[in-house]
Each structure stands twice: as C-alpha cells, then as structure tokens.
Coordinates of C-alpha atoms in Angstrom, one line a residue:
M1 CA 0.0 0.0 0.0
E2 CA 1.3 3.4 -0.9
V3 CA 0.0 6.6 0.7
L4 CA -0.6 9.4 -1.7
T5 CA -0.3 13.1 -0.8
F6 CA -1.5 16.1 -2.8
S7 CA -0.6 19.7 -2.9
K8 CA -4.0 20.6 -4.3
G9 CA -7.2 19.6 -2.5
P10 CA -8.1 19.7 1.2
K11 CA -6.0 18.1 3.9
A12 CA -7.3 15.3 6.0
V13 CA -9.3 16.5 9.0
G14 CA -8.3 13.5 11.2
P15 CA -5.7 10.7 11.6
Y16 CA -6.2 9.1 8.1
S17 CA -4.6 9.2 4.7
S18 CA -6.4 11.3 2.0
A19 CA -5.7 8.5 -0.5
V20 CA -3.9 5.2 -0.7
R21 CA -2.9 3.2 -3.8
V22 CA -3.2 -0.6 -3.9
G23 CA -2.2 -2.1 -7.2
N24 CA -4.0 -0.2 -9.9
L25 CA -6.6 1.3 -7.6
I26 CA -6.6 4.5 -5.6
F27 CA -9.0 4.7 -2.6
F28 CA -9.9 8.3 -1.7
S29 CA -11.1 8.9 1.8
G30 CA -14.2 10.9 2.2
I31 CA -13.7 14.4 0.7
L32 CA -15.4 17.3 2.4
P33 CA -16.4 20.5 0.7
I34 CA -13.4 22.4 2.0
N35 CA -11.9 25.2 -0.1
P36 CA -8.2 24.3 -0.1
E37 CA -7.1 27.9 -0.6
N38 CA -8.5 29.1 2.7
G39 CA -9.5 25.9 4.6
E40 CA -13.1 27.0 4.9
L41 CA -16.1 24.7 4.6
V42 CA -18.3 25.5 1.5
N43 CA -21.7 24.9 2.9
E44 CA -24.0 27.6 1.6
S45 CA -26.0 25.1 -0.5
I46 CA -25.8 21.4 -1.3
E47 CA -25.0 22.3 -4.9
K48 CA -22.0 24.5 -4.0
A49 CA -20.8 21.8 -1.5
A50 CA -21.0 19.0 -4.1
E51 CA -19.3 21.2 -6.7
Q52 CA -16.4 22.0 -4.3
I53 CA -15.9 18.3 -3.6
L54 CA -15.7 17.5 -7.3
K55 CA -13.4 20.4 -7.9
N56 CA -11.1 19.1 -5.1
L57 CA -11.1 15.6 -6.6
S58 CA -10.5 16.9 -10.1
A59 CA -7.5 18.9 -8.9
M60 CA -6.0 16.0 -7.0
L61 CA -6.5 13.6 -9.9
S62 CA -4.8 16.1 -12.2
E63 CA -1.7 16.0 -10.0
I64 CA -1.3 12.3 -10.8
G65 CA -2.3 12.6 -14.5
L66 CA -5.8 11.2 -14.1
T67 CA -9.3 12.6 -14.6
L68 CA -12.9 11.9 -13.6
K69 CA -12.9 9.2 -16.4
N70 CA -10.8 7.1 -14.0
V71 CA -13.4 7.1 -11.3
V72 CA -15.0 3.6 -11.0
K73 CA -17.0 4.0 -7.8
T74 CA -18.4 6.9 -5.8
T75 CA -20.0 6.8 -2.3
I76 CA -21.9 9.9 -1.3
F77 CA -23.0 10.7 2.3
T78 CA -25.4 13.6 2.8
T79 CA -27.4 15.1 5.7
R80 CA -29.9 16.4 3.1
L81 CA -31.2 13.3 1.3
D82 CA -34.2 15.4 0.4
E83 CA -31.9 17.4 -1.9
F84 CA -30.7 14.2 -3.7
S85 CA -31.8 15.6 -7.1
K86 CA -29.6 18.7 -6.6
I87 CA -26.5 16.6 -5.9
N88 CA -27.3 14.6 -9.0
E89 CA -27.4 17.7 -11.2
V90 CA -23.9 18.8 -10.1
Y91 CA -22.5 15.2 -10.3
Q92 CA -24.0 14.7 -13.7
K93 CA -22.6 18.0 -15.0
Y94 CA -19.0 17.2 -13.8
F95 CA -19.0 13.6 -15.1
E96 CA -20.7 14.3 -18.4
A97 CA -18.1 16.9 -19.2
Q98 CA -15.4 14.2 -19.2
T99 CA -17.0 10.8 -19.9
S100 CA -20.1 9.1 -21.2
V101 CA -19.9 6.3 -18.7
F102 CA -20.9 7.1 -15.1
P103 CA -19.1 5.3 -12.3
A104 CA -21.0 2.9 -9.9
R105 CA -22.4 4.9 -7.1
S106 CA -24.2 4.7 -3.7
T107 CA -25.8 7.5 -1.8
V108 CA -26.4 7.3 1.9
G109 CA -28.4 9.6 4.1
V110 CA -26.7 10.3 7.5
A111 CA -27.5 12.3 10.6
S112 CA -24.3 14.4 10.6
L113 CA -20.9 14.7 8.9
P114 CA -17.5 16.0 10.1
K115 CA -17.3 19.8 10.5
G116 CA -21.1 20.0 9.9
A117 CA -20.7 19.4 6.2
L118 CA -23.9 18.9 4.1
V119 CA -22.2 16.3 1.9
E120 CA -19.1 14.1 1.7
M121 CA -17.9 11.9 -1.1
E122 CA -15.4 9.1 -1.3
F123 CA -14.0 7.6 -4.6
I124 CA -12.3 4.6 -6.0
V125 CA -10.2 5.4 -9.0
E126 CA -8.6 3.0 -11.5
I127 CA -5.1 3.7 -13.0
V128 CA -5.1 2.5 -16.6

C-alpha cells in the first residue's frame, strides 16, 4: 500500500490518509467541501458543496495525470437526502463533461458529517 499526498485539495481532518494506492486502484477517503485555498467549509448550499468536492477531486486527480474518467465507484454521504436531485445535477454536470460512462455509485443519508458538512464523497479510481 502506498500513501498518496497532494498539494491541491483539502488536507485530512483526522488521523487518516487522504488517498492510498493498492495495485492499480486508488482509494480516496471521504472528501469534504473544503476550499483548499482558505481551509473554509463550503456549505451555503448542497450544490456548492457538491461542486467543491468534485473540484477538489479533479485537482487531486490532475496532479497524478488522471481525470474523472478514471473514477469507478463513488459513495456519497449527505445530511440532506431530500436534496438528492440537486446533488445529482452537479454530479452529472461534472462527469458528463469528461466521460459518457458514469461510475458505480451509492448515496447514503446520514444524521451528521464532520465539520457540519452537508455532503461528503469518497471515490475509488482506477489507474489504466
């Protein structure tokens, strides 16, 4: 197992690795909607939060020569399951811009998330 570190994207908010590589797979820990430039949580709306997460992931992937095309699985955690369709709109916009194949995905409603975030996403990425 290899621990990956990134200069772009938010830092881990606890004692865990942001991402680890095992073989040709990279497992990203849950990414919060944190603006990496100022460390602040983006939480004004579920759309802006989801967009910040996907911006963060895209920036981290670009550091290692990958894109959203390499994502094979997404897990979304949200405290606002009633706004599922809004998360879908942002998610679809980001993935459709880069690929015609959406990754496998699960969405889970939760009572709360770290730092009071509205949404958190984790990803499995394939290196091809």
